[in-house]
Coordinates of C-alpha atoms in Angstrom, one line a residue:
X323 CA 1.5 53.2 192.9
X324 CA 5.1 52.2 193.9
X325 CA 3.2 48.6 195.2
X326 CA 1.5 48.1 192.4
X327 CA 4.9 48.4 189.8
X328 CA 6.8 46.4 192.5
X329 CA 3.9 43.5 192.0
X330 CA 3.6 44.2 188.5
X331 CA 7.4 43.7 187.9
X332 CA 8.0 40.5 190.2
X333 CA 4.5 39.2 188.4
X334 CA 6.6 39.7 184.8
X335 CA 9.9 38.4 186.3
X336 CA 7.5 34.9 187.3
X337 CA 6.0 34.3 183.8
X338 CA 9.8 35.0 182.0
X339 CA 11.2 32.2 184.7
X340 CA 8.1 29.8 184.2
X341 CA 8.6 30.3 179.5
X342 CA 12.0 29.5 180.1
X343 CA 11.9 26.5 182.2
X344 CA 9.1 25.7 180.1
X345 CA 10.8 26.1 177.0
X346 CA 14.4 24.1 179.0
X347 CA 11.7 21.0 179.2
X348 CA 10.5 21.6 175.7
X349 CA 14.2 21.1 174.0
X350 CA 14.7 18.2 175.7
X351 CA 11.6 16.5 175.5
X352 CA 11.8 13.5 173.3
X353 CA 10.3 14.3 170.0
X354 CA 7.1 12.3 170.6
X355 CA 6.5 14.8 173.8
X356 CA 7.8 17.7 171.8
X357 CA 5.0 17.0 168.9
X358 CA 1.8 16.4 171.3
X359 CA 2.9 19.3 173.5
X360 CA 3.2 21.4 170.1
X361 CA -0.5 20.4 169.2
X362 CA -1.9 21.3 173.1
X363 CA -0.7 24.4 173.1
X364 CA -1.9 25.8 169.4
X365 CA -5.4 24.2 170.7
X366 CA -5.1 25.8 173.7
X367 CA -3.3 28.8 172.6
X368 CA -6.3 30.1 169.6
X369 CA -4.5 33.4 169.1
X370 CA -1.4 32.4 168.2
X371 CA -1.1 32.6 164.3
X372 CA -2.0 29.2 162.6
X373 CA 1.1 27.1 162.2
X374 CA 3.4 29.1 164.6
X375 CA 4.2 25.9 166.8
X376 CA 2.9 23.1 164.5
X377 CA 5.1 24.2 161.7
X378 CA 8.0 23.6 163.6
X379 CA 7.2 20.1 163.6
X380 CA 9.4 19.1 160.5
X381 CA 8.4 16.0 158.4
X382 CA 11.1 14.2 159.1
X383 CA 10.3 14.3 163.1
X384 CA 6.6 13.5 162.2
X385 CA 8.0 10.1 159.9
X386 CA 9.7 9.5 163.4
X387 CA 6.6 9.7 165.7
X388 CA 5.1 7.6 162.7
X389 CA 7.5 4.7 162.7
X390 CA 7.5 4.5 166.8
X391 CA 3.8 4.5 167.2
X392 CA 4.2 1.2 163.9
X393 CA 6.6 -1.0 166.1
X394 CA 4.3 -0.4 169.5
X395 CA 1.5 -1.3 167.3
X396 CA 4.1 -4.1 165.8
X397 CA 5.3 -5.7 169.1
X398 CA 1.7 -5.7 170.9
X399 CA -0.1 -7.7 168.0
X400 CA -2.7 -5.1 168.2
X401 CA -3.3 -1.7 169.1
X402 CA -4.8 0.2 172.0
X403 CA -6.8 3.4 172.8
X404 CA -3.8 5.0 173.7
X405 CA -1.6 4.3 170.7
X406 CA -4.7 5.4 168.3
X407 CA -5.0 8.6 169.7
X408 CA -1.8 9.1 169.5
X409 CA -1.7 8.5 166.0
X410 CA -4.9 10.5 165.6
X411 CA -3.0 13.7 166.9
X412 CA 0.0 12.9 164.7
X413 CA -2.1 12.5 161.6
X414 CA -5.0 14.6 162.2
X415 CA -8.8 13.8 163.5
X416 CA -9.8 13.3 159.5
X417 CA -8.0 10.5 159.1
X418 CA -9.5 7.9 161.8
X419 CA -10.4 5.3 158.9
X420 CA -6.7 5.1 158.4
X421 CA -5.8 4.8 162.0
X422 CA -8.3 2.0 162.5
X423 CA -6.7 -0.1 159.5
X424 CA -3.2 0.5 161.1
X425 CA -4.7 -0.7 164.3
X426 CA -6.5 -3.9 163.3
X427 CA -3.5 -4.5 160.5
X428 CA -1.5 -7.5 160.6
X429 CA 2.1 -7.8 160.8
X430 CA 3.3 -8.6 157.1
X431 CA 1.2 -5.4 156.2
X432 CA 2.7 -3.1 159.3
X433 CA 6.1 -4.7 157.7
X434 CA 5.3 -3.4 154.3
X435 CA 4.0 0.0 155.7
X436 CA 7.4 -0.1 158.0
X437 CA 9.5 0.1 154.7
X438 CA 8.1 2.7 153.4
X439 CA 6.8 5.6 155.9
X440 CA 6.7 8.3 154.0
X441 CA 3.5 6.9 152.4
X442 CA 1.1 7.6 155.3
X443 CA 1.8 11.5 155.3
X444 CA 2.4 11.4 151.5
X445 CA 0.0 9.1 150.3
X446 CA -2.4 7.9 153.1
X447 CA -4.5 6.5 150.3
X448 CA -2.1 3.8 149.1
X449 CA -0.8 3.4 152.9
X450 CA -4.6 2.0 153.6
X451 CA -4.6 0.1 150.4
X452 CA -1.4 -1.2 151.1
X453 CA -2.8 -2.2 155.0
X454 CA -5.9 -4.6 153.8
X455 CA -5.1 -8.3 153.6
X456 CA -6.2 -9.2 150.4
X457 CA -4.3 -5.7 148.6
X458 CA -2.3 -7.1 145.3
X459 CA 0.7 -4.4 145.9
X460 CA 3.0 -4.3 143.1
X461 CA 6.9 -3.9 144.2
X462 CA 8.9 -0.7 142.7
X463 CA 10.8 -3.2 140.0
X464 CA 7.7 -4.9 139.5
X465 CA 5.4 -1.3 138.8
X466 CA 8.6 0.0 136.9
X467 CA 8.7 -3.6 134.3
X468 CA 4.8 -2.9 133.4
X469 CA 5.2 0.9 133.2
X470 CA 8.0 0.3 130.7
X471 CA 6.3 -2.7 129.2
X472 CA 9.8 -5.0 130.0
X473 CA 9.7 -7.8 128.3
X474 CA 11.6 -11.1 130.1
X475 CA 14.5 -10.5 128.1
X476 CA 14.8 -7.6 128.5
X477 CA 14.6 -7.9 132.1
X478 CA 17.7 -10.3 131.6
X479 CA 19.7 -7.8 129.9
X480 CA 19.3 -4.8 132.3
X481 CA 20.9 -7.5 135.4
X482 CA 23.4 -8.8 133.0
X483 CA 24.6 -5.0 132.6
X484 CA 23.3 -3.3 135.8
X485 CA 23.4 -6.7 138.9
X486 CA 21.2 -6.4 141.4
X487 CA 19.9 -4.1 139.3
X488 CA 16.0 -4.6 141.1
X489 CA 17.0 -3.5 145.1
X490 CA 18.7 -0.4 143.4
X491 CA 15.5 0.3 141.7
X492 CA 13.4 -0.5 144.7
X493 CA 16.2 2.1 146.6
X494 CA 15.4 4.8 143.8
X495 CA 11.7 5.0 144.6
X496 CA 9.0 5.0 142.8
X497 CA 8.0 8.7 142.7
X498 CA 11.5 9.6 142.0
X499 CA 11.0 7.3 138.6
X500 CA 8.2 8.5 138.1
X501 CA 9.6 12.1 137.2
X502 CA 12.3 10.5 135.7
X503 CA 10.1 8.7 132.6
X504 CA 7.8 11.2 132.7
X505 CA 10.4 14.1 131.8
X506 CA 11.7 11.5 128.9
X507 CA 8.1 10.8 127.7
X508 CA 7.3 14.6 127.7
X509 CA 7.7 17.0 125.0
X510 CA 11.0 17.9 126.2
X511 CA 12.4 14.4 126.9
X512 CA 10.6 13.2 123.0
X513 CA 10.7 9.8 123.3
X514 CA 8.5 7.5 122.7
X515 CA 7.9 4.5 125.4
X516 CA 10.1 1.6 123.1
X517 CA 12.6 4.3 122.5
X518 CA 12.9 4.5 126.2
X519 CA 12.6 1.1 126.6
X520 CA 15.7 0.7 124.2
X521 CA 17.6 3.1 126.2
X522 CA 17.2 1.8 129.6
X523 CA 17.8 -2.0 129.0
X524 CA 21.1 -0.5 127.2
X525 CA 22.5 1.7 129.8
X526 CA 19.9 0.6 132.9
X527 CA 22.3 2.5 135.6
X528 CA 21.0 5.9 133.9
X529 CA 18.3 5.8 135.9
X530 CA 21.2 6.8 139.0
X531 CA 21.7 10.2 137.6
X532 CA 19.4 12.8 139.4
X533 CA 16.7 14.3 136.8
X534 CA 18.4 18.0 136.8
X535 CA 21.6 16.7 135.5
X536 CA 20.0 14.7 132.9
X537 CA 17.3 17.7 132.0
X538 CA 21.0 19.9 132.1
X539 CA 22.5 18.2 129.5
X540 CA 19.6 17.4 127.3
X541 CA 19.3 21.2 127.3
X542 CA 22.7 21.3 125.9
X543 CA 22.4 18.8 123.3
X544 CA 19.5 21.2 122.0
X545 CA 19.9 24.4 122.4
X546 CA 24.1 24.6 122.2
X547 CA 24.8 21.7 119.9
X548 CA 21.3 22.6 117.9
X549 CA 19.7 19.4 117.8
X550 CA 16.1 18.4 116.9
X551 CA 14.3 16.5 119.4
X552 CA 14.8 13.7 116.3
X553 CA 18.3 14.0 116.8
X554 CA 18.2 13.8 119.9
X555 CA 16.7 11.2 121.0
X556 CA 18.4 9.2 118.0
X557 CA 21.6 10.2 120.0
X558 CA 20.7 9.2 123.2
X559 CA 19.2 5.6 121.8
X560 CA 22.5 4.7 120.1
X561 CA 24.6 5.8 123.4
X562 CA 22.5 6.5 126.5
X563 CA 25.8 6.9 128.0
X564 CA 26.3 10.0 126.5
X565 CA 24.0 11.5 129.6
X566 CA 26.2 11.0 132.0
X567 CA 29.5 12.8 131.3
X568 CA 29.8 16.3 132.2
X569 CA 28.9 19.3 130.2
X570 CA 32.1 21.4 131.4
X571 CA 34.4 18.9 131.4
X572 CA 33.4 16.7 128.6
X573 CA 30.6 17.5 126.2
X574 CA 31.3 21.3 125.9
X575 CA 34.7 20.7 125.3
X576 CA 34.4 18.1 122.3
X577 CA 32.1 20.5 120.5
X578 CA 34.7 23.1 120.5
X579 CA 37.3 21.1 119.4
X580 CA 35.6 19.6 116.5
X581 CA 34.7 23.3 116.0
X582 CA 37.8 25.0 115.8
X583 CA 40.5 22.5 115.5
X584 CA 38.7 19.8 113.0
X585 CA 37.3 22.5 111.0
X586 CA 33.1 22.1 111.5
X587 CA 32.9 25.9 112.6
X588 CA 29.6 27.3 113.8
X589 CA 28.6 28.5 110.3
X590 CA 29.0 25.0 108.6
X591 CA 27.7 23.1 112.0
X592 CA 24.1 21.4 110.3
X593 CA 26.6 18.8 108.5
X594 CA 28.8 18.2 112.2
X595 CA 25.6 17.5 113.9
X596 CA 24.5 14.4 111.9
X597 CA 28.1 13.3 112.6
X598 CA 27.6 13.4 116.0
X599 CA 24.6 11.6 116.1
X600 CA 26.2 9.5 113.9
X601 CA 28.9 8.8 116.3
X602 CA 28.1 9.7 119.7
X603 CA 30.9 7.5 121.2
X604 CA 33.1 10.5 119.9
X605 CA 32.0 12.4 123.4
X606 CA 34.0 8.9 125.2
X607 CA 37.5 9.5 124.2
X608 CA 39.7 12.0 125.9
X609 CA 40.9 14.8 124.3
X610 CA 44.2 15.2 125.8
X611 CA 45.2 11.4 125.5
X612 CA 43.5 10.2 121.8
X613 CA 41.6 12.9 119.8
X614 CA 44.4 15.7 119.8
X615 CA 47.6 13.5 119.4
X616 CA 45.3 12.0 116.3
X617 CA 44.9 15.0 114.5
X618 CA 49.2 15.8 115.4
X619 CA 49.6 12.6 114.0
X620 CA 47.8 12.6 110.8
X621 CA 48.6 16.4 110.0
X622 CA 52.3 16.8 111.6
X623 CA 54.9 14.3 109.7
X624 CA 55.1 12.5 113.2
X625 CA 55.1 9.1 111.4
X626 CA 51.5 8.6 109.7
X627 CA 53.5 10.1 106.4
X628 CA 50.1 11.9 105.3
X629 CA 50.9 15.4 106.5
X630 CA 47.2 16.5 105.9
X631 CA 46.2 19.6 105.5
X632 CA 43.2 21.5 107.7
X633 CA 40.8 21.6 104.7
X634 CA 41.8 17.3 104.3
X635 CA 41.5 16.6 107.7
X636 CA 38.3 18.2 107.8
X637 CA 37.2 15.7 104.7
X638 CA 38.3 12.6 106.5
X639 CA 36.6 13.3 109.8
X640 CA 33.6 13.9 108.2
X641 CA 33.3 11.4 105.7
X642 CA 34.5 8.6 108.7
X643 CA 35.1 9.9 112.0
X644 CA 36.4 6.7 113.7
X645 CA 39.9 7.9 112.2
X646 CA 40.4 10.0 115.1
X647 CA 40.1 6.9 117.6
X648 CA 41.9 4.6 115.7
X649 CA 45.2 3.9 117.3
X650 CA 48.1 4.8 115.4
X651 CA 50.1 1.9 115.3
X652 CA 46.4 0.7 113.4
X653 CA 46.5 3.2 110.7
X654 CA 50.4 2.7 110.5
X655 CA 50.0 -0.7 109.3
X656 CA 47.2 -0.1 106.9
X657 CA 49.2 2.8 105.7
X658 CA 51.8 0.7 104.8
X659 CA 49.9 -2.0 103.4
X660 CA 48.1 0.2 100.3
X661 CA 51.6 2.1 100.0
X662 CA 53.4 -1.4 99.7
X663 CA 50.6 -3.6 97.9
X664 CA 49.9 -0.3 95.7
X665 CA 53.4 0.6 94.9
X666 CA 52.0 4.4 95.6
X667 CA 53.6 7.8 96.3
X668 CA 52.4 9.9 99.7
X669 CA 50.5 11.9 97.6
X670 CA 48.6 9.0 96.3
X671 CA 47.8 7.3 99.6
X672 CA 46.9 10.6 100.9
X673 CA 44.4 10.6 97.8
X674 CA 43.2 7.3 98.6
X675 CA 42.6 8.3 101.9
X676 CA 40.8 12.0 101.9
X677 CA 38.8 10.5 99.0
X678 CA 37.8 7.1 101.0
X679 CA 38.9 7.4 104.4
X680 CA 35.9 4.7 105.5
X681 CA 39.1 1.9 104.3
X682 CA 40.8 2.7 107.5
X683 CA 37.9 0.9 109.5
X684 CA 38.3 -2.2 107.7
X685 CA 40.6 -5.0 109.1
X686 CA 44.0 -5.6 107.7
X687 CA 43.7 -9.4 108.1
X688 CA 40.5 -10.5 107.4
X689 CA 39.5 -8.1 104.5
X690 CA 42.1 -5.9 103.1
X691 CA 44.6 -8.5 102.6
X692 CA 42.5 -11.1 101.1
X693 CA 40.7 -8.6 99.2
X694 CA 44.2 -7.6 97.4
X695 CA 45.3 -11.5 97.0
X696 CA 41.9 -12.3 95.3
X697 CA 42.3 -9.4 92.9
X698 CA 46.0 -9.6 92.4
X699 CA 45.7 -12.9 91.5
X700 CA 46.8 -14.1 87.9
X701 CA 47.6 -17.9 87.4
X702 CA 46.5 -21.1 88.3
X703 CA 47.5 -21.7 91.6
X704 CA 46.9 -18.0 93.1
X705 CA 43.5 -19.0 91.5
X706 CA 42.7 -22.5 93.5
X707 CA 43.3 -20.2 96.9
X708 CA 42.0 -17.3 96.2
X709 CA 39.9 -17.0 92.9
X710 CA 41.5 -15.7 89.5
X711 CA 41.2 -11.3 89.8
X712 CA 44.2 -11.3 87.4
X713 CA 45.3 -7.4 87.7
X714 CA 48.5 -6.3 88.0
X715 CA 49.6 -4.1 90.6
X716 CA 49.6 -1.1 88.3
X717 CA 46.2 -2.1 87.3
X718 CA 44.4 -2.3 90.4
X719 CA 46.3 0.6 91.3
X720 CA 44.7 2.5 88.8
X721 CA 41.3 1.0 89.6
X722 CA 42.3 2.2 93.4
X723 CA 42.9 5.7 93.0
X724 CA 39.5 6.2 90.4
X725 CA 37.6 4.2 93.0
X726 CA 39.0 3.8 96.6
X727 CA 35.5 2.2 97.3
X728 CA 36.7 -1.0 95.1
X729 CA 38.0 -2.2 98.3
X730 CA 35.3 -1.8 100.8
X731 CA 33.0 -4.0 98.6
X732 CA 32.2 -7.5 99.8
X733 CA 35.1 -10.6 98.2
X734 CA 32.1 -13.0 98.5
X735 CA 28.9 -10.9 97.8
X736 CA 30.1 -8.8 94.8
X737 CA 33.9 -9.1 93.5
X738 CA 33.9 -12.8 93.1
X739 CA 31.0 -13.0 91.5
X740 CA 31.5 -10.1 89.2
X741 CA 34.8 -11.2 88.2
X742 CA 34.3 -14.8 87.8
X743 CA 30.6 -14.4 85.2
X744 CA 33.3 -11.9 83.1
X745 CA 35.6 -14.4 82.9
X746 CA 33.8 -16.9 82.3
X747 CA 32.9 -15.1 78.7
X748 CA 36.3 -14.0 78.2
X749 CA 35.5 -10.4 79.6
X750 CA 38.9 -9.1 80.9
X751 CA 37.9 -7.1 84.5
X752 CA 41.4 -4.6 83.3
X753 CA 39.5 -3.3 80.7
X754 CA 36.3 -3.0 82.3
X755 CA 34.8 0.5 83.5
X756 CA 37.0 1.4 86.7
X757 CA 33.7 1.9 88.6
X758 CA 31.9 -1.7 87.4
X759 CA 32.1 -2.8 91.1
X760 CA 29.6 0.3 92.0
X761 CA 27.1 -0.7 89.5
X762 CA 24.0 -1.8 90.8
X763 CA 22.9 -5.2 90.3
X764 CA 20.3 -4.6 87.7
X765 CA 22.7 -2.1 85.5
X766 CA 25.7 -4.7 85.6
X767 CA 23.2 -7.7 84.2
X768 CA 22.2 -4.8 81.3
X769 CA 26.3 -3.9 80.6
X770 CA 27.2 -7.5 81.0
X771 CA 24.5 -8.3 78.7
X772 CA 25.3 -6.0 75.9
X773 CA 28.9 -6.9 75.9
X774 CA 28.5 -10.2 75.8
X775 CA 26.5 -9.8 72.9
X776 CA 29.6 -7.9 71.2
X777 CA 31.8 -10.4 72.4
X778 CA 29.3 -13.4 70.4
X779 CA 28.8 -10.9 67.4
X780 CA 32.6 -10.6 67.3
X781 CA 33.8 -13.9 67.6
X782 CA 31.0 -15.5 64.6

């Protein structure tokens, strides 16, 4: 009995010394030699559970394997028995017609199939496509112009803004793309294929951003901000840039301060969001360095002279909401061009302004000022440079403050003309309606009519 535990014991203490020098030559066996030796043993070893040694063959080692065995095949011109069934245990006995082509490709196709290894464990059926002679393969850039129906200039305009713009889309992959425009094409996404089309030759180095973020902040956009998928994707299409800031640092932090400190509040927020898909580029200024000082600016009497109140402020952001990136020393001089040229009080330039805040956004030089010579003018030789308005400053002033407007209209497309028919049948433009510049075209021939007729009826 004592014999038989002493030969049972030294029999145990034999197999634990032969699995662990076994398992010493296993570690550091090459991972070629690791592999094979993993598939002898689960064929020789049937009552092991399936996949307890093969599984911990990770892809990565079998890509490895994959790529070795292609540069033997590679160097010798052609491949042998040996390297076949090599390839045969790597990839598995069911795939022998795919072994064969690798064996009997030639080297531009091995080159090909080199670039791109995943293929044969991912996609054997392409990787044998890809391995015949005569195969038309289309390149990553190439499959990615048709998919998105690219038109040559368009092509142009995604390497003028994104260079090189081709080997990074040949680096992204094509199966990573593919999830990409398929998530904007879906439901979710919304867009239709030109809408995407729009937005990638805009802002082409969008397709960097990893899907998640981009699927994080569409999430946002619609269920935070409330938008329609109509919104949306008008948003995105007018500035695709938008996707890339941050939602804690950036996007989140907008919305709250248009919220609280501009005035749009949560229950009055429907109106807000057409202003922000209005004017998306609101999400690129900073906060600490342009929107905030605006709003101290045009509120506090730090120099704009307006001192608006909350509810005002609210008015002007709304009706034109460039007014919070407009730099001050911008809105200083167009400040003090009305009040000058106007001859008006604070509280009439801050009328002007809450009731037509859009004249901030026109320039100083090349339309305010010309716009106030033409209609200021009242003799002969204002009229040679400019034309023949013939207000005086009190009386455009008046026409000013009942219509702000009157100075956004076009000089050449509607005041000119306007001014110059009424004079020419001794229509005075002071004594006109203060809002004849807003009439339509058809309803100023029909009042310009009728008191011309007056006039003719008068004068016989």
């Amino acid at each position: 009995m004592r014999l038989h535990d002493g030969t049972s014991i030294a029999l145990a203490f034999i197999c634990i010394c032969l699995r662990l020098v076994a398992i010493l030559a296993f570690v550091h066996a090459p991972p070629a030699r690791q592999f094979f030796l993993r598939k002898i043993i689960s064929s020789h070893l049937p009552h092991l559970p399936a996949g307890s040694w093969t599984a911990a063959n990770t892809p990565a080692e079998s890509i490895d394997i994959i790529i070795g065995l292609l540069r033997r095949v590679a160097r010798s011109g052609n491949g042998d028995e040996q390297t076949a069934r090599e390839l045969l245990v790597v990839l598995g006995e069911y795939r022998k017609e795919l072994v064969q082509s690798i064996i009997a490709a030639p080297q531009n196709r091995l080159s090909l199939l080199l670039e791109r290894p995943n293929l044969i464990i991912r996609h054997p059926a392409l990787a044998q496509h890809i391995l015949q002679p005569n195969s038309f393969i289309l390149t990553t850039d190439q499959w990615f112009s048709r998919f998105l129906n690219l038109s040559a200039s368009d092509v142009a305009r995604i390497l003028s803004r994104w260079p090189s713009s081709d080997k990074h889309i040949q680096s992204l992959g094509r199966q990573r793309l593919k999830k990409w425009l398929a998530f904007f094409l879906s439901k979710e996404g919304g867009f239709a294929q030109k809408e995407l089309r729009n937005v990638v030759t805009t802002c082409p180095f969008l397709l960097c951003y990893t899907l998640s973020n981009v699927q994080s902040t569409t999430n946002f956009f619609k269920e935070e901000v409330g938008l329609t998928n109509a919104e949306y994707t008008s948003l995105v299409q007018s500035y695709p840039s938008v996707l890339t800031y941050s939602i804690n640092k950036r996007l989140r932090p907008h919305v709250v301060f248009l919220q609280n400190e501009i005035g749009g509040g949560k229950d009055n927020w429907t109106a807000w969001r057409k202003v922000l898909c209005s004017y998306p580029q609101f999400f690129s200024h900073s906060l600490e360095k342009t929107l905030i000082p605006k709003v101290n600016f045009l509120c506090n009497n730090t120099g704009s002279l307006l001192c608006l109140k909350r509810s005002e402020l609210t008015q002007v952001v709304a009706k034109f909401p460039p007014t919070l990136w407009l730099s001050e020393d911008n809105l200083k001089k167009k400040f003090d061009f009305l009040t000058n040229s106007l001859d008006l009080s604070v509280r009439e330039l801050r009328e002007i302004i809450v009731t037509y805040p859009q004249l901030l956004g026109l320039s100083l030089e090349q339309n305010l000022r010309p716009k106030m010579a033409f209609l200021l003018a009242s003799n002969a030789q204002d009229a040679d440079r400019f034309g023949y308005g013939g207000l005086s400053p009190r009386e455009l002033k008046g026409f000013v403050l009942y219509q702000p407007a009157l100075l956004a209209y076009s000089l050449e497309g509607r005041l000119k003309p306007r001014i110059r028919l009424m004079r020419e049948n001794n229509i005075s433009f002071c004594y006109c309606p203060k809002n004849i510049m807003s009439y339509t075209d058809k309803k100023f021939d029909s009042w310009y009519v009728f008191y011309s007729l007056i006039f003719y009826v008068t004068m016989v």
